[in-house]
PDB file of C-alpha atoms in Angstrom:
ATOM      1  CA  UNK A   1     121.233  71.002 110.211  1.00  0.00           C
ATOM      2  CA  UNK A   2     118.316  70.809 107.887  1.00  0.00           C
ATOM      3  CA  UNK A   3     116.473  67.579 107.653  1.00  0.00           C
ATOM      4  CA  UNK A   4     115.179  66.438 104.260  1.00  0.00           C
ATOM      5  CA  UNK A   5     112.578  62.970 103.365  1.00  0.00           C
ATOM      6  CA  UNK A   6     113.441  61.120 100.641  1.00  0.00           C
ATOM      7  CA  UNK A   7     109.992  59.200  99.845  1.00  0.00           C
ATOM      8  CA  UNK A   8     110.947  56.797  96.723  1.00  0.00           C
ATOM      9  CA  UNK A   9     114.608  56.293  98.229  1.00  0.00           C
ATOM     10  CA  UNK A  10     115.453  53.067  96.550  1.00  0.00           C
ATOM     11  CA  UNK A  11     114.398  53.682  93.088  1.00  0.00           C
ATOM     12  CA  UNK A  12     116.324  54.900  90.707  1.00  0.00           C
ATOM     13  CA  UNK A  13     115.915  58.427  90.895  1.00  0.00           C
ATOM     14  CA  UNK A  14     115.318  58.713  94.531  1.00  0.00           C
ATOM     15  CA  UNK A  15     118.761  56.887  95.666  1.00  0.00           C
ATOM     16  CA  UNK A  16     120.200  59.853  93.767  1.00  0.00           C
ATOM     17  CA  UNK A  17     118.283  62.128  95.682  1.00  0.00           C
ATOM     18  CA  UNK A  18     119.268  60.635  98.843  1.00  0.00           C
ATOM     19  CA  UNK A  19     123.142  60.256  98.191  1.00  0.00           C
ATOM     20  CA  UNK A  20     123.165  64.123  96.789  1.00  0.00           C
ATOM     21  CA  UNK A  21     121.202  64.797 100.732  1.00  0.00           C
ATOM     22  CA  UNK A  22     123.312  62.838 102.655  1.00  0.00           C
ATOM     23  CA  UNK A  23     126.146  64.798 100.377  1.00  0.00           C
ATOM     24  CA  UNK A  24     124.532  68.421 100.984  1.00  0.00           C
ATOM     25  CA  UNK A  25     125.107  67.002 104.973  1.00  0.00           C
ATOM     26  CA  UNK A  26     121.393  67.358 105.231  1.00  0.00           C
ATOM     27  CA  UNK A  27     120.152  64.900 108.048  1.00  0.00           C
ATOM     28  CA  UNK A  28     118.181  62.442 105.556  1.00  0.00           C
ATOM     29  CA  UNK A  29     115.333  60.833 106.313  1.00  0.00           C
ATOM     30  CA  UNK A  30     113.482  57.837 103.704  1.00  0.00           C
ATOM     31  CA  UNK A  31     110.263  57.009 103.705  1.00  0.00           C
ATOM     32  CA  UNK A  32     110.008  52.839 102.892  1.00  0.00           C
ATOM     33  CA  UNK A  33     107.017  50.705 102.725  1.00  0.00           C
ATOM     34  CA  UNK A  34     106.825  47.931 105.293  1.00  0.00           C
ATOM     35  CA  UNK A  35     108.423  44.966 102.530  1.00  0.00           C
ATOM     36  CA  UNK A  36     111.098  47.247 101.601  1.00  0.00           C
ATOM     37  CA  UNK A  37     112.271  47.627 105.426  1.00  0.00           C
ATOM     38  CA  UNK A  38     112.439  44.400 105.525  1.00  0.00           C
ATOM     39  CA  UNK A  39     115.091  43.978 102.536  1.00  0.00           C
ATOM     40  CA  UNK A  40     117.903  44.319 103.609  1.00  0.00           C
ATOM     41  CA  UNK A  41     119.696  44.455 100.482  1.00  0.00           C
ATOM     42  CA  UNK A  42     117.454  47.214  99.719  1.00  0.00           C
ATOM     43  CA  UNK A  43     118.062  48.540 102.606  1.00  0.00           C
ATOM     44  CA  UNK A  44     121.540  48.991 102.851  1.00  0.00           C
ATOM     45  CA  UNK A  45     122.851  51.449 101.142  1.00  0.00           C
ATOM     46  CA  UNK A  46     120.274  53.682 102.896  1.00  0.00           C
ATOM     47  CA  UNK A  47     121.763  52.599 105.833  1.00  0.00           C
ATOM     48  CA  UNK A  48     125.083  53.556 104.697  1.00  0.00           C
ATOM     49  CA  UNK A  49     123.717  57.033 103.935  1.00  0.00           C
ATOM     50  CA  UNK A  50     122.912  57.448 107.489  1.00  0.00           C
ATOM     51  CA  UNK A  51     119.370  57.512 106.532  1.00  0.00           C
ATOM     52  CA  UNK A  52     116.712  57.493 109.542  1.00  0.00           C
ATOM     53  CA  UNK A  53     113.625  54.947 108.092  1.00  0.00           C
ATOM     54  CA  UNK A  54     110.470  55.305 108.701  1.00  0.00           C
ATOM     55  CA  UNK A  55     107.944  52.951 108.160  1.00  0.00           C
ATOM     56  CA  UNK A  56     104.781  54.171 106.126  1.00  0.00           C
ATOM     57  CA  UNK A  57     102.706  53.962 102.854  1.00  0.00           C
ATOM     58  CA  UNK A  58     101.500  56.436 100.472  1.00  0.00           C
ATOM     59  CA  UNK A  59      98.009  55.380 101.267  1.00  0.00           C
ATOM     60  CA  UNK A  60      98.522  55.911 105.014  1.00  0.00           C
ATOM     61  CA  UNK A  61      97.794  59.138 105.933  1.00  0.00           C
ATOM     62  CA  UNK A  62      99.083  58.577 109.514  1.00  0.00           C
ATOM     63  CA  UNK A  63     102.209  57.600 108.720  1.00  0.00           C
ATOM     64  CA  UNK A  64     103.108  60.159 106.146  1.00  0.00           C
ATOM     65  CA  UNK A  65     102.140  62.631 109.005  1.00  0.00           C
ATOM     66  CA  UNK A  66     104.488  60.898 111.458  1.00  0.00           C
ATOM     67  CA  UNK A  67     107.780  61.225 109.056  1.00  0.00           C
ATOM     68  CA  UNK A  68     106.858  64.802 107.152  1.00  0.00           C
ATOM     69  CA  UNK A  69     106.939  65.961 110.743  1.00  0.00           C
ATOM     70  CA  UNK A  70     110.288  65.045 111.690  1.00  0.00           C
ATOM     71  CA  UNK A  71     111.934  67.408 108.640  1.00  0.00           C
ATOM     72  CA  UNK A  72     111.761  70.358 107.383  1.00  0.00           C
ATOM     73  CA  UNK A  73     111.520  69.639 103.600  1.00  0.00           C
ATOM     74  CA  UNK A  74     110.188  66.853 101.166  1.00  0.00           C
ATOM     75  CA  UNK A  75     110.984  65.307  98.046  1.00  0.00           C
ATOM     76  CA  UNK A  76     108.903  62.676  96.704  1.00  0.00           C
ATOM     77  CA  UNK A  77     110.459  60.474  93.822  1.00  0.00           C
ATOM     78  CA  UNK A  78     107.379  58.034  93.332  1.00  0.00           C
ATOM     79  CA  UNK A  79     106.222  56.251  90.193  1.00  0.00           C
ATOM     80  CA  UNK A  80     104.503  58.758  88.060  1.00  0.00           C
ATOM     81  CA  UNK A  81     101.218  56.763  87.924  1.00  0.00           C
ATOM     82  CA  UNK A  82     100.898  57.142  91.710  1.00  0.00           C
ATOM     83  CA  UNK A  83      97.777  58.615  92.449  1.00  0.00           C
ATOM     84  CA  UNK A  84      98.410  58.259  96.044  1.00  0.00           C
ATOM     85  CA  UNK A  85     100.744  61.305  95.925  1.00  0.00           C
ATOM     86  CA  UNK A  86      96.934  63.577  96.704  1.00  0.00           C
ATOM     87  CA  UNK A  87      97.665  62.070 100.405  1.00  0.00           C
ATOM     88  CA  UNK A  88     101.393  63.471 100.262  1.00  0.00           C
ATOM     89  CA  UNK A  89      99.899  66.637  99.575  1.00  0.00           C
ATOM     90  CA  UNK A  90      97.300  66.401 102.572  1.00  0.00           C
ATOM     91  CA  UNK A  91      99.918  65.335 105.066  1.00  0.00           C
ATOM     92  CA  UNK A  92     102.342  68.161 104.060  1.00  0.00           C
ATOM     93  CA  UNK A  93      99.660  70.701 104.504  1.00  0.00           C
ATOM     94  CA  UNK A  94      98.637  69.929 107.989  1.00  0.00           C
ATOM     95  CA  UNK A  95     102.263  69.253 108.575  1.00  0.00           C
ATOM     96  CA  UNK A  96     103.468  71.860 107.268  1.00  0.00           C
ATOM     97  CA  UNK A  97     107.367  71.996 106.034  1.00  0.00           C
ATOM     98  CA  UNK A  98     109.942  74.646 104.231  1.00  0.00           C
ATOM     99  CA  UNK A  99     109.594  73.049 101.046  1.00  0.00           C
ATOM    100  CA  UNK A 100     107.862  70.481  99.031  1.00  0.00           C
ATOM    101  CA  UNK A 101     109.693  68.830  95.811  1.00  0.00           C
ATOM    102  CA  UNK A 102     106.594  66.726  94.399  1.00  0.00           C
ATOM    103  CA  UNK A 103     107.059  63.961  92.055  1.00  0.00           C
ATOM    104  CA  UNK A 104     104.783  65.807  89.835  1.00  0.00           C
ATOM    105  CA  UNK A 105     107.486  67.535  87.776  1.00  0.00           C
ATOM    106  CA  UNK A 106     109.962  64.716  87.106  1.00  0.00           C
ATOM    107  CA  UNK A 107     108.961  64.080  83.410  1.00  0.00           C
ATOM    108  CA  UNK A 108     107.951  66.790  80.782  1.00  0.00           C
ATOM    109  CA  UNK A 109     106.726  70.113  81.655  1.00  0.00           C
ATOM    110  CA  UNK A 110     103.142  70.651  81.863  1.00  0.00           C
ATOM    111  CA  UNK A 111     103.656  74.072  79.318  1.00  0.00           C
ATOM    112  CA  UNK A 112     104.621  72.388  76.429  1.00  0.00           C
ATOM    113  CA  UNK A 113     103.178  68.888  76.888  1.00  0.00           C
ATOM    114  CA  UNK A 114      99.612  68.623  75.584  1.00  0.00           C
ATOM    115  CA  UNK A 115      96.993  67.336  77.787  1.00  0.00           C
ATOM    116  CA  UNK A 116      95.982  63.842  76.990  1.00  0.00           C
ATOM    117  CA  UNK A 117      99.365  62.352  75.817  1.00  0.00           C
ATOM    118  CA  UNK A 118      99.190  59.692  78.211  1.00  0.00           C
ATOM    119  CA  UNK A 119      97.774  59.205  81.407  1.00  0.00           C
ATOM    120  CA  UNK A 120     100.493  59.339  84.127  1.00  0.00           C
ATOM    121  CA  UNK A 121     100.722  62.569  82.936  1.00  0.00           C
ATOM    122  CA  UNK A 122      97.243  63.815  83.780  1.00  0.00           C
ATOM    123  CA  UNK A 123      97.460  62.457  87.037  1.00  0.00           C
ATOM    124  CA  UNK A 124     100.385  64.640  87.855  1.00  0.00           C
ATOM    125  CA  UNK A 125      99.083  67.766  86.523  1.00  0.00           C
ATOM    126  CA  UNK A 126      95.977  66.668  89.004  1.00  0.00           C
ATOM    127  CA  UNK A 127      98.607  66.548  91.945  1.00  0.00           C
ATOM    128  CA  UNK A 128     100.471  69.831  91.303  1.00  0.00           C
ATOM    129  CA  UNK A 129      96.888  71.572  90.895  1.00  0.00           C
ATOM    130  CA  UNK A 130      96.524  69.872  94.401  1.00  0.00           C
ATOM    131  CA  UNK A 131      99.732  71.504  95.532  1.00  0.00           C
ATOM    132  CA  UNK A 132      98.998  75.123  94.079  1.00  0.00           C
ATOM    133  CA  UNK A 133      95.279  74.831  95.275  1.00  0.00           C
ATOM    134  CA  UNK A 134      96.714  74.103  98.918  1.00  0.00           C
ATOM    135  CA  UNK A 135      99.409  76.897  98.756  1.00  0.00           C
ATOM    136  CA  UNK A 136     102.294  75.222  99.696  1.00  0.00           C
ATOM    137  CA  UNK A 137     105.934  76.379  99.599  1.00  0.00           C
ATOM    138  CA  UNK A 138     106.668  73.786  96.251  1.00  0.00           C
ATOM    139  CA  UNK A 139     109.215  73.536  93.973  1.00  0.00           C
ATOM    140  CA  UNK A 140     108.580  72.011  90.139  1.00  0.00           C
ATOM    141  CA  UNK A 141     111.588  70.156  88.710  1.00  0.00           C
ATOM    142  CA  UNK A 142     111.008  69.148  84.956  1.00  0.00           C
ATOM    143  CA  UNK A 143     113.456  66.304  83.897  1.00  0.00           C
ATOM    144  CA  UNK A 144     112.124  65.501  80.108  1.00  0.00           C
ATOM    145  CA  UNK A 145     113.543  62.277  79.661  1.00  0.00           C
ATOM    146  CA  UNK A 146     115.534  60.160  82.093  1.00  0.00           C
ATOM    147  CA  UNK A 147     119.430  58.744  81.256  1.00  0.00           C
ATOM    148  CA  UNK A 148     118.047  55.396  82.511  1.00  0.00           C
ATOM    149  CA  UNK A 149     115.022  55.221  80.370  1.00  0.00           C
ATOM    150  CA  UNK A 150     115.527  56.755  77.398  1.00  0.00           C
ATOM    151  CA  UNK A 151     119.636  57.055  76.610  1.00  0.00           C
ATOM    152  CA  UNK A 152     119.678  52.999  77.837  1.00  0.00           C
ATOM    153  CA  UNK A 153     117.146  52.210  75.093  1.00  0.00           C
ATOM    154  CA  UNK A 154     118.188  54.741  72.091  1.00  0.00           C
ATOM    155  CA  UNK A 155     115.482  56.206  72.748  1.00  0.00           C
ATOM    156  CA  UNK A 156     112.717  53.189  72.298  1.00  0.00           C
ATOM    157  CA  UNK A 157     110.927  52.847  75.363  1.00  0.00           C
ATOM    158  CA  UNK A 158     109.618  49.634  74.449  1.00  0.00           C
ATOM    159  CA  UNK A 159     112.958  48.501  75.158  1.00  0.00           C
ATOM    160  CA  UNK A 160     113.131  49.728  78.601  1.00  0.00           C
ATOM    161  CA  UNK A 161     114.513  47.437  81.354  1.00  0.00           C
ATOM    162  CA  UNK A 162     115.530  44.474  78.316  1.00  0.00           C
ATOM    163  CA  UNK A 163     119.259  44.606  78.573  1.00  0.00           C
ATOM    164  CA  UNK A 164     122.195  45.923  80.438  1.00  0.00           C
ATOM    165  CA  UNK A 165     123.421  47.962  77.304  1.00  0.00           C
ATOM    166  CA  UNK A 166     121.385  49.833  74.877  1.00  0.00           C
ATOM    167  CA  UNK A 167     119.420  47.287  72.350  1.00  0.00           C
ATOM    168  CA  UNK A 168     120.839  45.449  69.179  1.00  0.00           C
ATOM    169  CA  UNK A 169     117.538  46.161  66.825  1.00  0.00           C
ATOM    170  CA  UNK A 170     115.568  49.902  67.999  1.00  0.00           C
ATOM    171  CA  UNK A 171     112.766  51.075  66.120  1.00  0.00           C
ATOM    172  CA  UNK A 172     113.118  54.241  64.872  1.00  0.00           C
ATOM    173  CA  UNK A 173     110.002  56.534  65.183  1.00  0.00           C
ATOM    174  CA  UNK A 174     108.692  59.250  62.292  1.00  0.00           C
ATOM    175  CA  UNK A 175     111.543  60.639  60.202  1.00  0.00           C
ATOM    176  CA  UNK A 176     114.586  60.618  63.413  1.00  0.00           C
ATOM    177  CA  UNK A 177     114.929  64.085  63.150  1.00  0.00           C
ATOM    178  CA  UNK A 178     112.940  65.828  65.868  1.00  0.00           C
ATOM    179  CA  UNK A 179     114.797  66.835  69.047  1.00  0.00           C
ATOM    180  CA  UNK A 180     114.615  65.665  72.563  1.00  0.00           C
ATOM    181  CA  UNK A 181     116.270  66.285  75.842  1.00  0.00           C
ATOM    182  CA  UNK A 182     118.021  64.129  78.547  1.00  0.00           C
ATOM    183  CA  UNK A 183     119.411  64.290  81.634  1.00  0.00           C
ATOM    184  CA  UNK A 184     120.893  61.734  84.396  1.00  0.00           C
ATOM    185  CA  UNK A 185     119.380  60.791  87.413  1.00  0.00           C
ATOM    186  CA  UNK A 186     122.340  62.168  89.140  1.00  0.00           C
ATOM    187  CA  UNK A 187     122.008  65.736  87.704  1.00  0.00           C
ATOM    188  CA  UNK A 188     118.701  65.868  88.300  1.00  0.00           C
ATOM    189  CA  UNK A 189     119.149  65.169  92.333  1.00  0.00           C
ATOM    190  CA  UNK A 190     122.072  67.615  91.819  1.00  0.00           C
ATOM    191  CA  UNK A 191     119.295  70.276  90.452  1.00  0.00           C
ATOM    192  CA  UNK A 192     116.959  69.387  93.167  1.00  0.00           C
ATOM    193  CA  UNK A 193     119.324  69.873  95.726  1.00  0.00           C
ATOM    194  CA  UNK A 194     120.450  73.783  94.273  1.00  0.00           C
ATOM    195  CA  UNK A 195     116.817  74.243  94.452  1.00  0.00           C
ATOM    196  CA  UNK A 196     116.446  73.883  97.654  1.00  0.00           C
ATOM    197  CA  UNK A 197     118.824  75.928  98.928  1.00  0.00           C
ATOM    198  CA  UNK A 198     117.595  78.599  96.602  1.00  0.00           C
ATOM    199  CA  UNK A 199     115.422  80.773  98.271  1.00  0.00           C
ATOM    200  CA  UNK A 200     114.098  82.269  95.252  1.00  0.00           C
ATOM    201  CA  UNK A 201     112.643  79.050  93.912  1.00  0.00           C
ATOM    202  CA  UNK A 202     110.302  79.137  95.993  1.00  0.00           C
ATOM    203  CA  UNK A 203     106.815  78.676  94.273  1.00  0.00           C
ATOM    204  CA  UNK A 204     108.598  78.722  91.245  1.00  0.00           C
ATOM    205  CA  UNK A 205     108.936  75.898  88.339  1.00  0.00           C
ATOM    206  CA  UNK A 206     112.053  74.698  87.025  1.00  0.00           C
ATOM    207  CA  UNK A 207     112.764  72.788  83.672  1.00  0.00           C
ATOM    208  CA  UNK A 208     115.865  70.623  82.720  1.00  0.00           C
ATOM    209  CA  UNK A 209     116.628  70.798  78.570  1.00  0.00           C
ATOM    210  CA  UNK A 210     120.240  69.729  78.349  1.00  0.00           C
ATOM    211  CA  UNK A 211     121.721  66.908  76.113  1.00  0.00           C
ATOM    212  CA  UNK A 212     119.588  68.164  72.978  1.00  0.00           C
ATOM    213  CA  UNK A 213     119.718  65.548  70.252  1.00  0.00           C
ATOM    214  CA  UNK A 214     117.400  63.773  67.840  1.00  0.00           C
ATOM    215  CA  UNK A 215     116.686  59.531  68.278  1.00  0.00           C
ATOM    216  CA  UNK A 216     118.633  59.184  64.699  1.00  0.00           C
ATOM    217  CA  UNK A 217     121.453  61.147  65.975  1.00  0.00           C
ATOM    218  CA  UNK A 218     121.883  59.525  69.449  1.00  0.00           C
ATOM    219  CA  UNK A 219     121.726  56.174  67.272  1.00  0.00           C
ATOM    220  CA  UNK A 220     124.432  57.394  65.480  1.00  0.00           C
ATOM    221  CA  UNK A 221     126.458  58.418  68.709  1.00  0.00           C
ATOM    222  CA  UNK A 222     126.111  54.936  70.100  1.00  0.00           C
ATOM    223  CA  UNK A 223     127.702  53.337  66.952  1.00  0.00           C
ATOM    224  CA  UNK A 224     130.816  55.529  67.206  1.00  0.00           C
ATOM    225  CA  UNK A 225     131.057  55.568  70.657  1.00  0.00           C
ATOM    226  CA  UNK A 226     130.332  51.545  71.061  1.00  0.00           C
ATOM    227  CA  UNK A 227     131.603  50.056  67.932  1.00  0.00           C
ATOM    228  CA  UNK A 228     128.097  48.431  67.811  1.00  0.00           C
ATOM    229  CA  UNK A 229     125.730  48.503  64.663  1.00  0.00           C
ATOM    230  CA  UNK A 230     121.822  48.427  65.915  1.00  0.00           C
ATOM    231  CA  UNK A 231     119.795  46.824  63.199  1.00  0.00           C
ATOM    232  CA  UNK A 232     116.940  49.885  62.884  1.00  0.00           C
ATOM    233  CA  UNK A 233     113.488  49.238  62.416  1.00  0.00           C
ATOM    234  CA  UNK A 234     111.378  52.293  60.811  1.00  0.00           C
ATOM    235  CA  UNK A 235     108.103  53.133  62.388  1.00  0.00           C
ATOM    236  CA  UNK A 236     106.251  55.878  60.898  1.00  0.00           C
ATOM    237  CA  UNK A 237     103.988  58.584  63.068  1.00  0.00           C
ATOM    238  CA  UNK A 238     101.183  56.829  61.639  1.00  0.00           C
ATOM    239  CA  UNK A 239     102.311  53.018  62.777  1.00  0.00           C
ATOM    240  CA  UNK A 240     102.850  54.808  66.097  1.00  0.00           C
ATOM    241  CA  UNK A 241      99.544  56.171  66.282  1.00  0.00           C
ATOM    242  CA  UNK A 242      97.946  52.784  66.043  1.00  0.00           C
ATOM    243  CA  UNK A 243     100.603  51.169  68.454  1.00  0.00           C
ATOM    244  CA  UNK A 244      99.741  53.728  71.048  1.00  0.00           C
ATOM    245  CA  UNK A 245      95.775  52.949  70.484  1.00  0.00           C
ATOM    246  CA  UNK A 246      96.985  49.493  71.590  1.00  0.00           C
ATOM    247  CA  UNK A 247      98.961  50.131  74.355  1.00  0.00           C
ATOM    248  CA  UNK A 248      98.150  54.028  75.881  1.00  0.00           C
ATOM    249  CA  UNK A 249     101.699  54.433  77.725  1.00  0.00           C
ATOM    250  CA  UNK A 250     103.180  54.272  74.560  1.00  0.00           C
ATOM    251  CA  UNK A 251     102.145  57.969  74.014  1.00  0.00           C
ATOM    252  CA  UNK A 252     105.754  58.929  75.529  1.00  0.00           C
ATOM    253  CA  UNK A 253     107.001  57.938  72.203  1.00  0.00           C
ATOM    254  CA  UNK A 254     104.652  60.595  70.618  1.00  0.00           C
ATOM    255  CA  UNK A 255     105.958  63.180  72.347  1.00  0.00           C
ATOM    256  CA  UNK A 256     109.206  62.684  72.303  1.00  0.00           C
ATOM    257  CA  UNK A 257     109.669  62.130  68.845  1.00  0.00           C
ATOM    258  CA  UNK A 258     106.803  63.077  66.832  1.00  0.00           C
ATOM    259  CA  UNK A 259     105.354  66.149  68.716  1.00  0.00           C
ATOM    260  CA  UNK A 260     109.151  66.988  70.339  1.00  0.00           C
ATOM    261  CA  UNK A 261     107.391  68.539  73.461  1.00  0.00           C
ATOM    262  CA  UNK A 262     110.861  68.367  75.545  1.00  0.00           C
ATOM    263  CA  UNK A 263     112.609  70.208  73.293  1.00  0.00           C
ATOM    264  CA  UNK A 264     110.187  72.721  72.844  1.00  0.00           C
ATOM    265  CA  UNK A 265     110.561  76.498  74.290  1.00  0.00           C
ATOM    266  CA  UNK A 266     108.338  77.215  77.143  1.00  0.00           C
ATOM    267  CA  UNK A 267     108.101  80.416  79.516  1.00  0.00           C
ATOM    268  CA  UNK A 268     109.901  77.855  82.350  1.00  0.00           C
ATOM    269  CA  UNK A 269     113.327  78.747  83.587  1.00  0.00           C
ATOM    270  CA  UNK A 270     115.397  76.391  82.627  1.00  0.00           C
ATOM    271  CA  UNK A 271     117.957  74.915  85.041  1.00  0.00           C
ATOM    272  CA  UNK A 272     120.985  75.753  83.298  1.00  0.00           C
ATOM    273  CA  UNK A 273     121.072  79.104  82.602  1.00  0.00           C
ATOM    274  CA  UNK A 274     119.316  79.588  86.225  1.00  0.00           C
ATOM    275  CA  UNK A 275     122.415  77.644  87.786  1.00  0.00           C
ATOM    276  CA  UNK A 276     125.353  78.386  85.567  1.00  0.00           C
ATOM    277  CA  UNK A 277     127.944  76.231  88.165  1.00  0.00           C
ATOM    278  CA  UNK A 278     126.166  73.138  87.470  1.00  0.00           C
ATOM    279  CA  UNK A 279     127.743  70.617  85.112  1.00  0.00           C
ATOM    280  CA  UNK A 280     125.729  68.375  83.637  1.00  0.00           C
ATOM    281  CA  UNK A 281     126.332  64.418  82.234  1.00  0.00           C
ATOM    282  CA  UNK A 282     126.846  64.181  78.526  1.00  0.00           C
ATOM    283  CA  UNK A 283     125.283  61.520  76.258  1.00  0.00           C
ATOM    284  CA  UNK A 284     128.473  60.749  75.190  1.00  0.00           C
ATOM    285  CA  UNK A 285     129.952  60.333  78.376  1.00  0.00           C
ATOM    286  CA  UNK A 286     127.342  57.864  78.977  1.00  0.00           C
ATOM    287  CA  UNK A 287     127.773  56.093  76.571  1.00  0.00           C
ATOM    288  CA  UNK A 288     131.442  55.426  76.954  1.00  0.00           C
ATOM    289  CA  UNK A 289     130.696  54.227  80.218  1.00  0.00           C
ATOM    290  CA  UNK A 290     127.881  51.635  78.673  1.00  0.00           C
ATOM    291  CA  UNK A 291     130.260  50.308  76.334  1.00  0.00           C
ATOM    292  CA  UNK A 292     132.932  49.838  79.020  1.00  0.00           C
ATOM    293  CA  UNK A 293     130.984  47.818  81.365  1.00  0.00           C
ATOM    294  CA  UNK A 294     129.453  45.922  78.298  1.00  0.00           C
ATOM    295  CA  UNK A 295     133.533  45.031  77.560  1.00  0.00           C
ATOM    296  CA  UNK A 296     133.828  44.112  81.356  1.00  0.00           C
ATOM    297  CA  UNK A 297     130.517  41.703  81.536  1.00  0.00           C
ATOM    298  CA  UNK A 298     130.959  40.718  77.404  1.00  0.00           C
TER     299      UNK A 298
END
């Protein structure tokens, strides 16, 4: 039975990756800091996995060691602006393990995002230069933009994390036109997981661009789907510009819908067409199922 770590286990993206483990009948192991072990709410539906815990920080080198060597491959689903991820990549060197999913790649790909645009990003092209630099057996999953982040919000991150559904006003950044892609937390742990077993993916980098559609257009979608009329708030690039000189993290929003850097064609293989089987989450489908639990808590 192969043995997989799930570091990041009880966010969002990483309790995907370990149901779609526990699912692949991998023996799962999580990696929890010492306050989340001791939530037991948090804790339980690891538990319920089947998960074996162990006990260990980012910043502690001798407890990475101590879990990376009890499995045979790795998938970190940190925070983005975790520079503590260069001591993931030390401990799974001296470890060593089959294969290394870093958090690096969860967010847009590094060949057609332009250095600079905010930086998280920076940080994780430091990290996967770590990884390539120490030669180990990785595998690169680009997302683009998350269900939970950017679909929940129409698209306005400064919205993120406000409300259960997506928001009654959203601003509306340069003309809505430019396209952007999506993807659900679920899909992407289902993309990790056919990575893995994919012997060819080895060393290799691998992009998600499904669920293609521009902000005004998913706006749109959420009005016909929801029955719900967002009041929309224009923001040209140039307002942007000067929000983003205010607040630096807001250069996501630049990106996306300005430069349209997830939509854009890059020499990456893209998940899709690499693994034809898959079936992946529709906006639409999401949004149903939005506007159905807003009917059930409303």
């Amino acid at each position: 039975m192969t043995s997989t770590l799930i570091i990041g286990a009880t966010g969002l993206l990483g309790s995907e990756m370990a149901k779609a483990s526990a699912r692949n009948g991998d023996s799962l192991h999580v990696l929890v800091r010492p306050a989340t072990s001791a939530n037991e709410e948090r804790m339980r539906p690891l538990k319920a996995l089947g998960a074996t815990v162990h006990v260990g920080d980012l910043d502690n080198y001798d407890s990475l060691v101590r879990a990376v060597g009890k499995v045979d491959r790795v998938i970190s689903s940190v925070h983005v602006g975790s520079a503590s991820e260069m001591t993931l990549v030390r401990a799974v060197k001296d470890v060593g393990v089959s294969r290394f999913v870093p958090s690096a790649g969860f967010g847009l790909d590094f060949a057609a995002a332009a250095p600079g645009t905010i930086a998280p990003l920076d940080t994780k092209r430091a990290v996967f230069d770590a990884v390539r630099e120490a030669d180990l057996p990785y595998t690169i999953i680009y997302t683009n933009g998350f269900f939970s982040t950017w679909v929940a919000t129409l698209g306005d991150l400064t919205r993120f994390g406000s409300a259960v559904l997506p928001p009654d006003e959203v601003t509306l950044y340069g003309d809505g036109t430019v396209p952007a892609t999506f993807v659900s937390e679920k899909d992407i742990a289902a993309v990790t997981m056919r990575a893995l077993e994919d012997p060819a993916a080895v060393r290799t980098e691998i992009r998600i661009a499904r669920n293609r559609i521009t902000q005004g257009q998913m706006i749109d979608l959420w009005r016909r789907v929801s029955g719900r009329s967002p009041r929309v708030v224009n923001m040209s690039a140039e307002e942007l510009e000067a929000l983003i000189a205010a607040v630096p993290g807001l250069g996501l929003l630049r990106a996306f819908w300005i430069r349209g850097e997830t939509a854009l064609e890059t020499d990456t293989v893209e998940a899709g067409v690499l693994y034809p089987e898959l079936r992946f989450e529709s906006i639409e489908s999401a949004f149903v199922a939005m506007a159905e639990r807003g009917g059930r808590t409303g």
